[in-house]
Coordinates of N, CA and C in Angstrom, one line a residue:
M1243 N 0.8 -1.2 0.0 CA 0.0 0.0 0.0 C 0.9 1.2 0.0
H1244 N 0.5 2.2 -0.8 CA 1.3 3.4 -0.9 C 0.4 4.6 -0.7
M1245 N 1.1 5.8 -0.4 CA 0.3 7.0 -0.2 C -0.4 7.4 -1.5
P1246 N -1.7 7.8 -1.4 CA -2.5 8.1 -2.7 C -2.1 9.5 -3.2
S1247 N -0.9 9.6 -3.7 CA -0.3 10.9 -4.1 C -1.1 11.6 -5.3
I1248 N -1.6 10.8 -6.2 CA -2.4 11.4 -7.3 C -3.7 12.0 -6.7
T1249 N -4.4 11.3 -5.9 CA -5.6 11.7 -5.3 C -5.3 13.0 -4.4
A1250 N -4.1 12.9 -3.7 CA -3.8 14.1 -2.9 C -3.6 15.4 -3.7
G1251 N -3.0 15.2 -4.8 CA -2.7 16.4 -5.7 C -4.0 17.0 -6.1
Y1252 N -5.0 16.2 -6.6 CA -6.3 16.7 -7.0 C -7.0 17.3 -5.8
L1253 N -6.9 16.6 -4.7 CA -7.6 17.1 -3.4 C -7.1 18.5 -3.1
A1254 N -5.8 18.8 -3.3 CA -5.3 20.1 -3.0 C -5.9 21.2 -3.8
I1255 N -6.1 20.8 -5.1 CA -6.7 21.7 -6.1 C -8.2 21.9 -5.7
L1256 N -8.9 20.9 -5.3 CA -10.3 20.9 -4.9 C -10.4 21.8 -3.6
A1257 N -9.4 21.7 -2.7 CA -9.4 22.4 -1.5 C -9.3 23.9 -1.8
L1258 N -8.6 24.3 -2.8 CA -8.5 25.7 -3.2 C -9.9 26.2 -3.8
I1259 N -10.5 25.3 -4.5 CA -11.9 25.6 -5.0 C -12.8 25.8 -3.9
Y1260 N -12.7 24.9 -2.9 CA -13.6 25.0 -1.7 C -13.4 26.3 -1.0
A1261 N -12.2 26.7 -0.8 CA -11.9 28.0 -0.1 C -12.5 29.1 -0.9
A1262 N -12.4 29.1 -2.2 CA -13.0 30.1 -3.1 C -14.6 30.2 -2.9
L1263 N -15.2 28.9 -2.9 CA -16.6 28.9 -2.6 C -17.0 29.4 -1.3
A1264 N -16.2 29.1 -0.3 CA -16.5 29.6 1.1 C -16.3 31.1 1.2
L1265 N -15.3 31.6 0.5 CA -15.2 33.1 0.5 C -16.3 33.8 -0.2
Q1266 N -16.8 33.1 -1.2 CA -18.0 33.7 -2.0 C -19.2 33.8 -1.1
V1267 N -19.4 32.8 -0.3 CA -20.6 32.8 0.6 C -20.4 33.8 1.7
I1268 N -19.1 33.9 2.2 CA -18.8 35.0 3.2 C -19.1 36.4 2.7
R1269 N -18.6 36.6 1.4 CA -18.7 37.9 0.8 C -20.2 38.3 0.6
L1270 N -21.0 37.3 0.2 CA -22.4 37.6 -0.1 C -23.2 37.7 1.2
R1271 N -22.8 37.0 2.3 CA -23.4 37.1 3.6 C -23.1 38.5 4.1
R1272 N -21.9 39.0 4.0 CA -21.6 40.4 4.5 C -22.3 41.4 3.7
N1273 N -22.4 41.3 2.4 CA -23.1 42.3 1.5 C -24.5 42.3 1.7
S1274 N -25.1 41.1 2.1 CA -26.6 41.0 2.3 C -27.0 41.2 3.7
L1275 N -26.0 41.4 4.6 CA -26.3 41.5 6.0 C -27.1 40.2 6.5
A1276 N -26.7 39.1 6.0 CA -27.4 37.8 6.3 C -26.5 36.9 7.0
P1277 N -26.3 37.0 8.3 CA -25.4 36.1 8.9 C -25.9 34.6 9.0
F1278 N -27.2 34.4 8.9 CA -27.8 33.1 8.9 C -28.7 33.0 7.7
S1279 N -28.9 31.8 7.3 CA -29.8 31.5 6.1 C -29.3 32.3 4.9
D1280 N -30.3 32.6 4.0 CA -29.8 33.4 2.8 C -30.5 34.8 2.8
G1281 N -31.2 35.1 3.8 CA -31.8 36.5 3.8 C -32.7 36.8 2.6
G1282 N -33.2 35.9 1.9 CA -33.9 36.1 0.7 C -33.1 36.5 -0.5
N1283 N -31.8 36.5 -0.4 CA -30.9 36.8 -1.5 C -30.7 35.6 -2.4
I1284 N -31.1 35.6 -3.7 CA -31.0 34.5 -4.5 C -29.5 34.1 -4.8
A1285 N -28.7 35.2 -5.0 CA -27.3 34.9 -5.3 C -26.6 34.2 -4.0
L1286 N -27.0 34.6 -2.8 CA -26.5 34.0 -1.6 C -27.0 32.6 -1.5
R1287 N -28.3 32.4 -1.8 CA -28.8 31.0 -1.8 C -28.1 30.1 -2.7
N1288 N -27.8 30.5 -3.9 CA -27.1 29.7 -4.9 C -25.7 29.4 -4.4
A1289 N -25.0 30.4 -3.9 CA -23.7 30.3 -3.4 C -23.6 29.2 -2.2
I1290 N -24.6 29.3 -1.4 CA -24.7 28.3 -0.3 C -24.9 26.9 -0.8
R1291 N -25.8 26.8 -1.8 CA -26.0 25.5 -2.4 C -24.8 24.9 -3.1
V1292 N -24.1 25.8 -3.8 CA -22.8 25.3 -4.5 C -21.8 24.9 -3.5
H1293 N -21.7 25.6 -2.4 CA -20.7 25.3 -1.3 C -21.2 23.9 -0.7
A1294 N -22.5 23.8 -0.4 CA -23.0 22.6 0.2 C -22.8 21.4 -0.7
N1295 N -23.1 21.5 -2.0 CA -23.0 20.5 -3.0 C -21.6 19.9 -2.9
F1296 N -20.6 20.9 -2.9 CA -19.2 20.4 -2.9 C -19.0 19.6 -1.7
M1297 N -19.4 20.1 -0.5 CA -19.2 19.4 0.7 C -19.9 18.0 0.8
E1298 N -21.0 17.9 0.1 CA -21.8 16.7 0.2 C -21.2 15.6 -0.6
Y1299 N -20.5 15.9 -1.7 CA -20.0 14.8 -2.6 C -18.5 14.7 -2.6
V1300 N -17.8 15.7 -2.6 CA -16.3 15.7 -2.7 C -15.6 14.7 -1.7
P1301 N -15.9 14.8 -0.4 CA -15.2 14.0 0.6 C -15.4 12.5 0.3
I1302 N -16.6 12.0 0.1 CA -16.8 10.6 0.0 C -16.2 10.1 -1.3
I1303 N -16.3 10.8 -2.4 CA -15.7 10.4 -3.7 C -14.2 10.3 -3.6
T1304 N -13.7 11.4 -3.0 CA -12.2 11.5 -2.9 C -11.7 10.4 -2.0
L1305 N -12.4 10.1 -0.9 CA -12.0 8.9 0.0 C -12.0 7.6 -0.7
M1306 N -13.1 7.4 -1.5 CA -13.1 6.1 -2.3 C -12.0 6.0 -3.3
V1307 N -11.7 7.1 -4.0 CA -10.6 7.1 -5.0 C -9.3 6.9 -4.3
A1308 N -9.1 7.5 -3.2 CA -7.8 7.3 -2.4 C -7.7 5.8 -2.0
F1309 N -8.7 5.2 -1.6 CA -8.7 3.8 -1.2 C -8.3 2.9 -2.5
L1310 N -9.0 3.3 -3.6 CA -8.6 2.5 -4.8 C -7.2 2.8 -5.2
E1311 N -6.7 4.0 -5.1 CA -5.3 4.2 -5.5 C -4.4 3.5 -4.5
M1312 N -4.7 3.5 -3.2 CA -3.9 2.7 -2.3 C -3.9 1.2 -2.6
A1313 N -5.1 0.7 -3.1 CA -5.2 -0.7 -3.4 C -4.5 -1.1 -4.7
G1314 N -4.0 -0.1 -5.4 CA -3.3 -0.4 -6.7 C -4.0 -0.2 -7.9
A1315 N -5.0 0.7 -7.9 CA -5.7 1.0 -9.1 C -4.7 1.7 -10.1
P1316 N -4.8 1.5 -11.4 CA -3.9 2.1 -12.3 C -4.0 3.6 -12.3
P1317 N -2.8 4.3 -12.3 CA -2.7 5.7 -12.2 C -3.7 6.4 -13.2
A1318 N -3.8 5.9 -14.4 CA -4.7 6.5 -15.4 C -6.2 6.5 -14.9
R1319 N -6.6 5.4 -14.3 CA -8.0 5.4 -13.7 C -8.1 6.4 -12.6
V1320 N -7.1 6.5 -11.7 CA -7.2 7.6 -10.7 C -7.3 9.0 -11.3
H1321 N -6.5 9.2 -12.3 CA -6.6 10.6 -12.9 C -7.9 10.8 -13.6
I1322 N -8.5 9.8 -14.2 CA -9.8 9.9 -14.8 C -10.9 10.2 -13.7
L1323 N -10.9 9.4 -12.7 CA -11.9 9.6 -11.6 C -11.7 11.0 -10.9
M1324 N -10.5 11.4 -10.6 CA -10.3 12.7 -9.9 C -10.5 13.8 -10.9
G1325 N -10.1 13.6 -12.1 CA -10.3 14.7 -13.1 C -11.8 14.9 -13.3
A1326 N -12.6 13.9 -13.4 CA -14.0 14.0 -13.6 C -14.6 14.7 -12.4
L1327 N -14.2 14.4 -11.1 CA -14.7 15.1 -10.0 C -14.3 16.5 -10.0
L1328 N -13.1 16.9 -10.4 CA -12.7 18.3 -10.6 C -13.6 19.0 -11.6
L1329 N -13.8 18.3 -12.7 CA -14.7 18.9 -13.8 C -16.1 19.1 -13.2
S1330 N -16.6 18.1 -12.5 CA -18.0 18.3 -12.0 C -18.1 19.5 -11.0
Q1331 N -17.1 19.7 -10.3 CA -17.1 20.8 -9.3 C -16.8 22.1 -9.9
L1332 N -16.3 22.1 -11.1 CA -16.1 23.4 -11.8 C -17.4 23.8 -12.6
I1333 N -18.0 22.8 -13.2 CA -19.2 23.2 -14.1 C -20.5 23.4 -13.2
H1334 N -20.6 22.7 -12.0 CA -21.8 22.9 -11.2 C -22.0 24.4 -10.8
P1335 N -21.0 25.1 -10.3 CA -21.2 26.5 -10.0 C -21.5 27.3 -11.2
L1336 N -21.0 27.0 -12.4 CA -21.3 27.8 -13.6 C -22.8 27.7 -13.9
G1337 N -23.4 26.5 -13.7 CA -24.8 26.3 -13.9 C -25.6 27.0 -12.9
M1338 N -25.2 27.0 -11.6 CA -26.0 27.6 -10.5 C -26.0 29.1 -10.7
Y1339 N -25.0 29.7 -11.3 CA -25.0 31.2 -11.4 C -25.5 31.6 -12.7
A1340 N -25.9 30.7 -13.6 CA -26.5 31.0 -14.8 C -28.1 31.3 -14.7
A1341 N -28.6 31.9 -15.7 CA -30.1 32.1 -15.7 C -30.8 30.8 -15.8
P1342 N -31.8 30.5 -15.0 CA -32.6 29.3 -15.1 C -33.2 29.1 -16.5
G1343 N -33.0 27.9 -17.0 CA -33.5 27.6 -18.4 C -32.5 27.8 -19.5
S1344 N -31.4 28.5 -19.2 CA -30.4 28.8 -20.2 C -29.6 27.5 -20.5
L1345 N -28.9 27.5 -21.6 CA -28.0 26.3 -21.9 C -27.0 26.1 -20.8
R1346 N -26.3 27.2 -20.4 CA -25.3 27.2 -19.4 C -25.8 26.6 -18.1
F1347 N -27.1 27.0 -17.7 CA -27.7 26.4 -16.6 C -27.9 24.9 -16.7
S1348 N -28.4 24.5 -17.8 CA -28.7 23.1 -18.0 C -27.4 22.2 -18.1
I1349 N -26.4 22.7 -18.8 CA -25.2 22.0 -18.9 C -24.5 21.9 -17.5
G1350 N -24.4 23.0 -16.8 CA -23.8 23.1 -15.6 C -24.5 22.2 -14.5
R1351 N -25.7 22.4 -14.4 CA -26.5 21.7 -13.3 C -26.6 20.2 -13.7
A1352 N -27.1 19.9 -14.8 CA -27.4 18.5 -15.2 C -26.0 17.8 -15.4
G1353 N -25.2 18.5 -16.1 CA -23.8 17.8 -16.3 C -23.1 17.6 -15.1
G1354 N -23.1 18.6 -14.2 CA -22.3 18.4 -12.9 C -22.9 17.3 -12.1
I1355 N -24.3 17.2 -12.0 CA -24.8 16.2 -11.1 C -24.7 14.8 -11.8
F1356 N -24.8 14.8 -13.1 CA -24.7 13.5 -13.8 C -23.3 12.9 -13.6
I1357 N -22.3 13.7 -13.8 CA -20.9 13.3 -13.5 C -20.7 12.9 -12.0
T1358 N -21.2 13.7 -11.1 CA -21.0 13.5 -9.7 C -21.7 12.1 -9.3
I1359 N -22.9 12.0 -9.6 CA -23.6 10.7 -9.3 C -23.0 9.5 -10.0
G1360 N -22.6 9.7 -11.2 CA -21.9 8.6 -11.9 C -20.6 8.2 -11.2
L1361 N -19.9 9.2 -10.7 CA -18.6 9.0 -10.0 C -18.9 8.2 -8.7
L1362 N -20.0 8.7 -8.0 CA -20.3 8.1 -6.7 C -20.7 6.6 -6.9
I1363 N -21.4 6.3 -7.9 CA -21.8 4.9 -8.2 C -20.6 4.1 -8.6
T1364 N -19.8 4.7 -9.6 CA -18.6 4.0 -10.1 C -17.6 3.6 -9.0
C1365 N -17.4 4.6 -8.1 CA -16.4 4.4 -7.1 C -16.9 3.4 -6.1
A1366 N -18.2 3.5 -5.8 CA -18.8 2.5 -4.8 C -18.8 1.1 -5.3
V1367 N -19.2 0.9 -6.6 CA -19.2 -0.4 -7.1 C -17.8 -1.0 -7.3
T1368 N -16.8 -0.1 -7.7 CA -15.5 -0.5 -7.8 C -14.9 -0.9 -6.5
T1369 N -15.1 -0.1 -5.5 CA -14.6 -0.4 -4.1 C -15.2 -1.7 -3.6
L1370 N -16.5 -1.9 -3.8 CA -17.1 -3.1 -3.4 C -16.6 -4.3 -4.1
S1371 N -16.3 -4.2 -5.3 CA -15.7 -5.3 -6.1 C -14.3 -5.7 -5.7
R1372 N -13.6 -4.7 -5.1 CA -12.2 -5.0 -4.7 C -12.1 -5.2 -3.2
T1373 N -13.1 -5.2 -2.5 CA -13.1 -5.4 -1.1 C -12.9 -6.9 -0.7
N1374 N -12.0 -7.1 0.2 CA -11.8 -8.4 0.6 C -12.5 -8.6 1.9
W1375 N -13.7 -9.2 1.8 CA -14.6 -9.3 3.0 C -14.1 -10.3 4.1
D1376 N -13.1 -11.1 3.7 CA -12.6 -12.1 4.6 C -11.5 -11.6 5.5
G1377 N -11.1 -10.3 5.2 CA -10.2 -9.6 6.1 C -8.8 -9.9 5.8

């Protein structure tokens, strides 16, 4: 077993994105004078959802990819999985900040969640198939 260095590199990039998302929420909270909830501000509501979506999916997918990398998954597979996670977390905010019904909205929202849920299922099934239940 080795350190999941490929996963760690992508996770560092994702952490920077997460920091940017957090700063966006903080900025909008200060501008809206809404220390709690969204204060009825649609931009703040969207920023909170983008931030929450990241926190809902990135940790578990990253953890499963790290386990796969430590178990000897081919480096190309790890790059594909983590690259897809990075892509999904970049396009989701683009969709959330676009006008509802626009092409950008549809691609960002639908594409982001399609990639994310696909990764979640792929990583879970792959992890289960590689798990040694006998210990």
